[in-house]
mmCIF file of C-alpha atoms in Angstrom:
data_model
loop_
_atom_site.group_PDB
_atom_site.id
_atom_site.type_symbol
_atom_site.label_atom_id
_atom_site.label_comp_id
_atom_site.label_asym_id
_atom_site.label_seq_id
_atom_site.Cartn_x
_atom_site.Cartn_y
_atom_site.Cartn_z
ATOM 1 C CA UNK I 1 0.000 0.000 0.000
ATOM 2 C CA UNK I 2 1.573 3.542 -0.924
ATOM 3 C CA UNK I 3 2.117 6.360 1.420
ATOM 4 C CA UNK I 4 -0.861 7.682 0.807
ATOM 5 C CA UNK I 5 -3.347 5.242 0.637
ATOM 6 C CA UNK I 6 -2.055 4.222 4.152
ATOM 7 C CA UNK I 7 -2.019 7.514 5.673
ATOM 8 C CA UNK I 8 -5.951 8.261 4.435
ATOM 9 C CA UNK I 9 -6.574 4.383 5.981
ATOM 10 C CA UNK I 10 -5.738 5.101 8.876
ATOM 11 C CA UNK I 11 -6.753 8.506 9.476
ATOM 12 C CA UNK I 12 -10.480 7.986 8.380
ATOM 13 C CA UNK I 13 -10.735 5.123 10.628
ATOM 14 C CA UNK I 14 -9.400 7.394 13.470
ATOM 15 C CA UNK I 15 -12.067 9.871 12.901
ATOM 16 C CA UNK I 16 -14.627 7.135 13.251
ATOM 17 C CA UNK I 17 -13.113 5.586 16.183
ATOM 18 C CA UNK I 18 -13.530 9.349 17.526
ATOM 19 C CA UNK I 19 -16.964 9.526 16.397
ATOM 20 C CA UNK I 20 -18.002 6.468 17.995
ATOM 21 C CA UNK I 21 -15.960 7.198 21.354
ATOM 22 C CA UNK I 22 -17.046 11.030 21.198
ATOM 23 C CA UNK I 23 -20.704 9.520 21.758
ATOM 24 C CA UNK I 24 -20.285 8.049 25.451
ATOM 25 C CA UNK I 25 -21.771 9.733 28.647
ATOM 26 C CA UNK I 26 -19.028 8.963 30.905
ATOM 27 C CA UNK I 27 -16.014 9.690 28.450
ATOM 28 C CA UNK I 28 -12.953 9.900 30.699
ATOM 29 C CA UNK I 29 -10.765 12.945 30.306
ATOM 30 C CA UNK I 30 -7.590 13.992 32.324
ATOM 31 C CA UNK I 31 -5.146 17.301 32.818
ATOM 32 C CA UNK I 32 -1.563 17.138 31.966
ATOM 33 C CA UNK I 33 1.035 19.107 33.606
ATOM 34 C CA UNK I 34 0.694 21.720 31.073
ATOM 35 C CA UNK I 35 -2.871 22.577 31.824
ATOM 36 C CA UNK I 36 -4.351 20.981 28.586
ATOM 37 C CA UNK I 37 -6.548 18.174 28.335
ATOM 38 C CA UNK I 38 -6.570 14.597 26.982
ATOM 39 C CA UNK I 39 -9.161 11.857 26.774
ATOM 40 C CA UNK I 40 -9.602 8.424 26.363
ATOM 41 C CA UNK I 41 -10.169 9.130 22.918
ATOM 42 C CA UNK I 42 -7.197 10.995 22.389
ATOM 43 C CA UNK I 43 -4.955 7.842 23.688
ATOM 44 C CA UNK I 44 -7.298 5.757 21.903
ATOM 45 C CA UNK I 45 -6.746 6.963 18.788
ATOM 46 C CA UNK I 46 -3.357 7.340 19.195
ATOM 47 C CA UNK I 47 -3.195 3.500 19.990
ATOM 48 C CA UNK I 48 -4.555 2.768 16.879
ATOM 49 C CA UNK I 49 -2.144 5.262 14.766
ATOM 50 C CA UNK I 50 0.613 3.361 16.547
ATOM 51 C CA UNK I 51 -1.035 -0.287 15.819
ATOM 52 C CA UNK I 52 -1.502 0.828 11.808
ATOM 53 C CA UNK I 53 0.319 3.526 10.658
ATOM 54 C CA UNK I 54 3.691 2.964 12.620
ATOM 55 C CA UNK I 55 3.683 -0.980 12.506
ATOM 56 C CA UNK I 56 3.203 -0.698 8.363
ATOM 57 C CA UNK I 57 6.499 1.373 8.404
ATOM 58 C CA UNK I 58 8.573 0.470 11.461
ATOM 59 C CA UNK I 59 11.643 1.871 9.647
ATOM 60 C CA UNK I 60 10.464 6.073 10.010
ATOM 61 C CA UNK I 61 10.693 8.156 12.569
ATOM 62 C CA UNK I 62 7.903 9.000 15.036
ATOM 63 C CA UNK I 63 5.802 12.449 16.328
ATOM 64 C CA UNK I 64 2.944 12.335 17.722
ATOM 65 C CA UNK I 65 1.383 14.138 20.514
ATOM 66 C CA UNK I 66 0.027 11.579 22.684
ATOM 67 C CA UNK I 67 3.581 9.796 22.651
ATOM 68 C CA UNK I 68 6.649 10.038 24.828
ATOM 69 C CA UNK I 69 9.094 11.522 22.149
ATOM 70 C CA UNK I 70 12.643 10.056 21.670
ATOM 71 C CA UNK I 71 14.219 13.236 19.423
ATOM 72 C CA UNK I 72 17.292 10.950 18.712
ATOM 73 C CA UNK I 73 15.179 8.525 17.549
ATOM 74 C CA UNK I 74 13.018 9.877 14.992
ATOM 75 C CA UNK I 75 15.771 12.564 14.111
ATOM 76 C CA UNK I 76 18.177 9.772 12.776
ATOM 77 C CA UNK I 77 15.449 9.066 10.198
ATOM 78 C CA UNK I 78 14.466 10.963 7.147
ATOM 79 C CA UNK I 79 11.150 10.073 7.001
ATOM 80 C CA UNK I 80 8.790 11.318 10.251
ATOM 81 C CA UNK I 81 5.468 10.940 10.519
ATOM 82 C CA UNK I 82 3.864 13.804 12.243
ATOM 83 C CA UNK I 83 0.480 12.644 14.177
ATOM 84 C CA UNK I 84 -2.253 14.895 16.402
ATOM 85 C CA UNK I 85 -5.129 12.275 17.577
ATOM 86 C CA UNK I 86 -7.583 14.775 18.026
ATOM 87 C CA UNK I 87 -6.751 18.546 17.906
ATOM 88 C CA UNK I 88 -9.776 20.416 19.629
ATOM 89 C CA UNK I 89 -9.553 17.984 23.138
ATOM 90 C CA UNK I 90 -11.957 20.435 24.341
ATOM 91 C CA UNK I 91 -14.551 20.748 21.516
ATOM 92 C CA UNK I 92 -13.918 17.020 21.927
ATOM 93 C CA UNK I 93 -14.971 16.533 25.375
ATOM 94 C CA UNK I 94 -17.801 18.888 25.107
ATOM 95 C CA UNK I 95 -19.518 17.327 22.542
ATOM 96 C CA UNK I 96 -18.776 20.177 20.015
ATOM 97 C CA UNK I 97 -18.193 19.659 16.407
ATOM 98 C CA UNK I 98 -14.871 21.743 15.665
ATOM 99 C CA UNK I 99 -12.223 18.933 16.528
ATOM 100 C CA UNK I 100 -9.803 16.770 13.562
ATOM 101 C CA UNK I 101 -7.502 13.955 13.068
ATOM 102 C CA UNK I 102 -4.523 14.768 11.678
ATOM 103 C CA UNK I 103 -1.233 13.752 10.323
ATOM 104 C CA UNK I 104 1.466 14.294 7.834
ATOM 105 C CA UNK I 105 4.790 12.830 6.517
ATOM 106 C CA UNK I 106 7.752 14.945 6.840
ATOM 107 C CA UNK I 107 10.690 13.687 4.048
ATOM 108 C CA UNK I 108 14.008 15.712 5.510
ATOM 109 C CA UNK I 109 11.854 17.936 7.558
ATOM 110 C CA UNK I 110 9.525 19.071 4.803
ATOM 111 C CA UNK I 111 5.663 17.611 4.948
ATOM 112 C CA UNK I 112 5.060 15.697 1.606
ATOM 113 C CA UNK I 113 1.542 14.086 2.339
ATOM 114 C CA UNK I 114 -0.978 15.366 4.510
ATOM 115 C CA UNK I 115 -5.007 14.248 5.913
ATOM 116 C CA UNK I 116 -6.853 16.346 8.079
ATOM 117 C CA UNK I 117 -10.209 14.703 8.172
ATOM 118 C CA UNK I 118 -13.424 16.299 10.614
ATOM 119 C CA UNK I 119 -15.575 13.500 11.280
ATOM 120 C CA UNK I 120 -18.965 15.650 12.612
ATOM 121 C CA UNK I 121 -18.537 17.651 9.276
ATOM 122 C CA UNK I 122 -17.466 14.562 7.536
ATOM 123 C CA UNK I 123 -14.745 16.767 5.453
ATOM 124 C CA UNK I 124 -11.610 14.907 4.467
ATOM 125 C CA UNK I 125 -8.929 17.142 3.541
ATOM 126 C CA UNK I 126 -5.388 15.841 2.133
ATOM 127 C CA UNK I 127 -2.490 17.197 0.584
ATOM 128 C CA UNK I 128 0.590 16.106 -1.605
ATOM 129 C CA UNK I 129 3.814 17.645 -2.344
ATOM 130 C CA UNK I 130 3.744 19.313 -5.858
ATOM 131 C CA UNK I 131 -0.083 17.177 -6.507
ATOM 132 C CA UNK I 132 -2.582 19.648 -4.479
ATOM 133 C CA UNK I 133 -4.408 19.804 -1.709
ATOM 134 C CA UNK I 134 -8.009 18.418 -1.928
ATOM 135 C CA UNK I 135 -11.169 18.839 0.164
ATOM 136 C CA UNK I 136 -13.366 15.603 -0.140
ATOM 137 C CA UNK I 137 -11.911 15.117 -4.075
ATOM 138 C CA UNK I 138 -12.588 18.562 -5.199
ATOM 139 C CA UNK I 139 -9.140 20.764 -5.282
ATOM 140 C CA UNK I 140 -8.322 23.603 -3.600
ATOM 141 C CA UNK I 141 -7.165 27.227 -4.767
ATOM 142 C CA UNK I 142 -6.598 29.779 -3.004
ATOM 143 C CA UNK I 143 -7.519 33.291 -4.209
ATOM 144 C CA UNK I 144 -4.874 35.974 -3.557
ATOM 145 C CA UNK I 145 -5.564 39.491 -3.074
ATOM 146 C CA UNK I 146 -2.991 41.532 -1.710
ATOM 147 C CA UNK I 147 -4.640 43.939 0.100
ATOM 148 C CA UNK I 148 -5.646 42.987 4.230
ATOM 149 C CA UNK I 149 -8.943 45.403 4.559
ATOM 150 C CA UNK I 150 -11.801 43.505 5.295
ATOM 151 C CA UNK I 151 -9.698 40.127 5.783
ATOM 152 C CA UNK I 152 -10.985 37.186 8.014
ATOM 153 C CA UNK I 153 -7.655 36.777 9.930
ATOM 154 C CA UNK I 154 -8.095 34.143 12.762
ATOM 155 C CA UNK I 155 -5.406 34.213 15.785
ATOM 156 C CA UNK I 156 -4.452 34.498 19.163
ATOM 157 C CA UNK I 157 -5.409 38.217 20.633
ATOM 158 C CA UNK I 158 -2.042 39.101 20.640
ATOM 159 C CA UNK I 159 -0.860 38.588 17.055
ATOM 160 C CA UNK I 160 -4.651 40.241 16.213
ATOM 161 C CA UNK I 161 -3.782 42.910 18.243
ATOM 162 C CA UNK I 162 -1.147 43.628 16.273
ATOM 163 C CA UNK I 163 -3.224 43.864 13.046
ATOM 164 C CA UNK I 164 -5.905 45.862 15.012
ATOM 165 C CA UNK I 165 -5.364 49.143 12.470
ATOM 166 C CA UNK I 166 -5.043 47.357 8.854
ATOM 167 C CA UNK I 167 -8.805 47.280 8.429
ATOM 168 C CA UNK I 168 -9.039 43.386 8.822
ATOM 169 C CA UNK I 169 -12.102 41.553 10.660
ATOM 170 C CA UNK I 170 -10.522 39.657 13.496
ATOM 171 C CA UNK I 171 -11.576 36.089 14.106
ATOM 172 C CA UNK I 172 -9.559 35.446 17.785
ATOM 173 C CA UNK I 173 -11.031 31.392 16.627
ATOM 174 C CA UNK I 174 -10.752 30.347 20.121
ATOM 175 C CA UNK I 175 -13.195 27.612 18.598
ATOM 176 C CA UNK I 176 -10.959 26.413 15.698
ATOM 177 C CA UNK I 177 -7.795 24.338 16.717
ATOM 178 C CA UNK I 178 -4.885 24.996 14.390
ATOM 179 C CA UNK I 179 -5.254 22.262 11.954
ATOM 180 C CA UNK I 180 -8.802 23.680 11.149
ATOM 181 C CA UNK I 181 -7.688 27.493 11.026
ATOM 182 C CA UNK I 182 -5.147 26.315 8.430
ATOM 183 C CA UNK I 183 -7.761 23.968 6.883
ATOM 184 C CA UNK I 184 -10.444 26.867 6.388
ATOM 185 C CA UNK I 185 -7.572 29.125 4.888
ATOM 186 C CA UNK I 186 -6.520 26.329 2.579
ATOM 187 C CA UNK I 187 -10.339 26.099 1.387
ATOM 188 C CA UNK I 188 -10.821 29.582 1.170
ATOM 189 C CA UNK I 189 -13.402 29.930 4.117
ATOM 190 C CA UNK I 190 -10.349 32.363 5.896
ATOM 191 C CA UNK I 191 -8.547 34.887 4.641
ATOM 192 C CA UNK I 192 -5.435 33.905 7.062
ATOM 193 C CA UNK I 193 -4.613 32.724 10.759
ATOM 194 C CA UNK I 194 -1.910 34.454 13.028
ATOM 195 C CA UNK I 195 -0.300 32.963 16.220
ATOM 196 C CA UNK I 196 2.546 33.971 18.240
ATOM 197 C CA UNK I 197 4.441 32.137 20.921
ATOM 198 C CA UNK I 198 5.415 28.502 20.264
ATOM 199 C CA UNK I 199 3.288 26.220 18.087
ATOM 200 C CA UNK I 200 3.883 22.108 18.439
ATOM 201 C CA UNK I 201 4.874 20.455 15.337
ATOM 202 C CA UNK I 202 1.310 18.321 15.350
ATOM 203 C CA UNK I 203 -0.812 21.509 15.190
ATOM 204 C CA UNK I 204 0.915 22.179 12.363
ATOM 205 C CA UNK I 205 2.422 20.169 9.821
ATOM 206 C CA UNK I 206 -0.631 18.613 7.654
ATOM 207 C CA UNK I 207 -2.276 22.036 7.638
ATOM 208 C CA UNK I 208 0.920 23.417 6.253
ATOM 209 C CA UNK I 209 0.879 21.216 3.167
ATOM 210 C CA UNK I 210 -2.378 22.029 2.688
ATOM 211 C CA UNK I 211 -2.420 25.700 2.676
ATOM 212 C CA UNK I 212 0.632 25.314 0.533
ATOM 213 C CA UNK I 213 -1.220 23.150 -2.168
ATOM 214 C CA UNK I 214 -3.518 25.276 -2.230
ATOM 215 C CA UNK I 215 -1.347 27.817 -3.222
ATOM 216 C CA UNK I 216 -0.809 29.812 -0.324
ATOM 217 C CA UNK I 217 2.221 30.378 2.190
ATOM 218 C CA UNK I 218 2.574 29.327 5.883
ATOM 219 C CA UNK I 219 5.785 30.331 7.967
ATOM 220 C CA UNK I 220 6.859 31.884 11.245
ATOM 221 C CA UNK I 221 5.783 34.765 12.361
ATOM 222 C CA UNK I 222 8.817 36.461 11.270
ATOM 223 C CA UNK I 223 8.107 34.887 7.907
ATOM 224 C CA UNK I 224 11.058 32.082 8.214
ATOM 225 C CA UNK I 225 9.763 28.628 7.030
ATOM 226 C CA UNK I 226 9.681 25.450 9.411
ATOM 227 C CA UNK I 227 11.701 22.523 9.536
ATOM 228 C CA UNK I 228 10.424 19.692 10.999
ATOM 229 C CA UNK I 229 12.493 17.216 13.305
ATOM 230 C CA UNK I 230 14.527 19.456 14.948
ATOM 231 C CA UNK I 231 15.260 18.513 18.467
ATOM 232 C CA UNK I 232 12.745 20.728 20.129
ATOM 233 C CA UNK I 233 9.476 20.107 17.975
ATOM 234 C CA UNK I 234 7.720 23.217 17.877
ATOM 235 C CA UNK I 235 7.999 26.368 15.446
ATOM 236 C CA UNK I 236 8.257 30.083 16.580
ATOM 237 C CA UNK I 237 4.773 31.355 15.532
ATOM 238 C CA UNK I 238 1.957 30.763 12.530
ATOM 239 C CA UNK I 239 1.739 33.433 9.470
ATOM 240 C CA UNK I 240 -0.728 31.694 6.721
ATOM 241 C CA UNK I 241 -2.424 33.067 3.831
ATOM 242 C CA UNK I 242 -2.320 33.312 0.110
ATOM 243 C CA UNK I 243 1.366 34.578 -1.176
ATOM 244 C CA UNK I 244 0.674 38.416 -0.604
ATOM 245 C CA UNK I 245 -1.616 38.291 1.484
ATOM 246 C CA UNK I 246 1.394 36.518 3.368
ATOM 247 C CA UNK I 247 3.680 39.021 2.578
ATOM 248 C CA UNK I 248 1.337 41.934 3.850
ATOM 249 C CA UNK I 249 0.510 39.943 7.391
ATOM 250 C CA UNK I 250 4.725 39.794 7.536
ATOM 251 C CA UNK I 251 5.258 42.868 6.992
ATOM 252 C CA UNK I 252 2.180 44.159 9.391
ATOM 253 C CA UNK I 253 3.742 41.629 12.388
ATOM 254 C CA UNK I 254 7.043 43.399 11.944
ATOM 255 C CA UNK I 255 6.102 46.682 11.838
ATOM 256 C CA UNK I 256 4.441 46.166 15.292
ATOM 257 C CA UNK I 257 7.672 44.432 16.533
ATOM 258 C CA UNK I 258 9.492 47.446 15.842
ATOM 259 C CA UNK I 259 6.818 49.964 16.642
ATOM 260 C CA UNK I 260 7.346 48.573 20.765
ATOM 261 C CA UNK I 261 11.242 48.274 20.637
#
């Protein structure tokens, strides 16, 4: 089975072992150290990434949210595969509908396949490297004015805050996880998400690849691109938008940087 084939497998089954786990009265949730929350359904799904996706190719190197990582490990490997059971725990545990699967393979810490797939929408999103990013078949293109009045830019209220005079319409998304902020820009429902402060590497990689098939641009906050398996695995900030619509957000972000030193 290719790389592809494999990775949708696995990740559609996920979202239905979600679904059907997502459904129980007494669904059993905990807090880790860093405040945030996991569920039986996170682990659960995790399990069966690990049982699947990571048995089928025991030779690649390893990220995923839910497991201890070993940064030697997967960093003597070119190949990584780059796995969030559910992002949106707490739309999760509350019964809401914004929450994903996702995962992506990183080939010398670049993504080259991607699935993001929202089971309570039942939208499948996936991306390849130089083949497009599609939303359930149909491909994605981004449209890309240059100009940020009237943009729907979702982020955290401090990179919005920085944006407050450019004329956009601020989305702070606290309902959206990542993967479905860069999702909706990929499929043209957003104009562009912001973050800054560290982002993990499984918030972000699939929706990279597909906001890049798509034709649009995702990097740092200071506009530098990621690299994936690094020893620490997170990335400085999210920019993400079509090309100059990119370009503009950069420039906006830095202009605020300097404005306060």
């Amino acid at each position: 089975m290719s790389d592809a084939d494999l990775l949708c497998d696995v990740v559609r089954e996920a979202g239905e072992l979600g679904l059907a786990i997502g459904r129980k009265k007494d669904l059993r949730h905990w807090t880790k150290p860093d405040g945030s929350h996991v569920t039986e359904g996170d682990l659960a799904i995790n399990a069966l990434f690990e049982q699947r996706l990571r048995a089928a190719r025991p030779d690649d190197g390893w990220l995923s949210e839910e497991t201890p990582d070993e940064p030697a490990a997967r960093m003597a490997r070119d190949r990584l595969w780059i796995i969030d059971p559910i992002d949106g725990t707490r739309a999760f545990l509350e019964g809401r509908r914004e929450w994903c699967v996702a995962a992506a393979l990183a080939v010398k810490g670049r993504p080259v396949l991607a699935a993001v797939f929202t089971p309570r929408h039942n939208e499948f999103f996936t991306a390849t490297a130089g083949g497009g990013a599609l939303l359930n078949g149909t491909r994605l293109a981004l449209a890309d004015p240059a100009s940020l009045a009237g943009a729907h830019i979702a982020g955290n209220r401090k990179a919005l805050a920085s944006l407050a005079d450019l004329g956009i319409a601020p989305d702070p998304s606290g309902a959206l996880p990542l993967q479905l902020r860069l999702a909706h820009v990929a499929a043209g429902r957003l104009d562009g998400a912001v973050s800054i402060g560290r982002r993990n590497d499984w918030d972000l990689a699939a929706g990279e690849l597909l906001v890049a098939e798509a034709g649009g641009r995702v990097s740092g906050s200071s506009g530098e691109g990621y690299i994936y398996n690094r020893p620490e695995p997170w990335q400085q900030g999210l920019v993400a938008a079509g090309a100059k619509r990119h370009a503009a957000l950069i420039e906006a972000l830095s202009a605020a940087r300097r404005s306060t030193d």
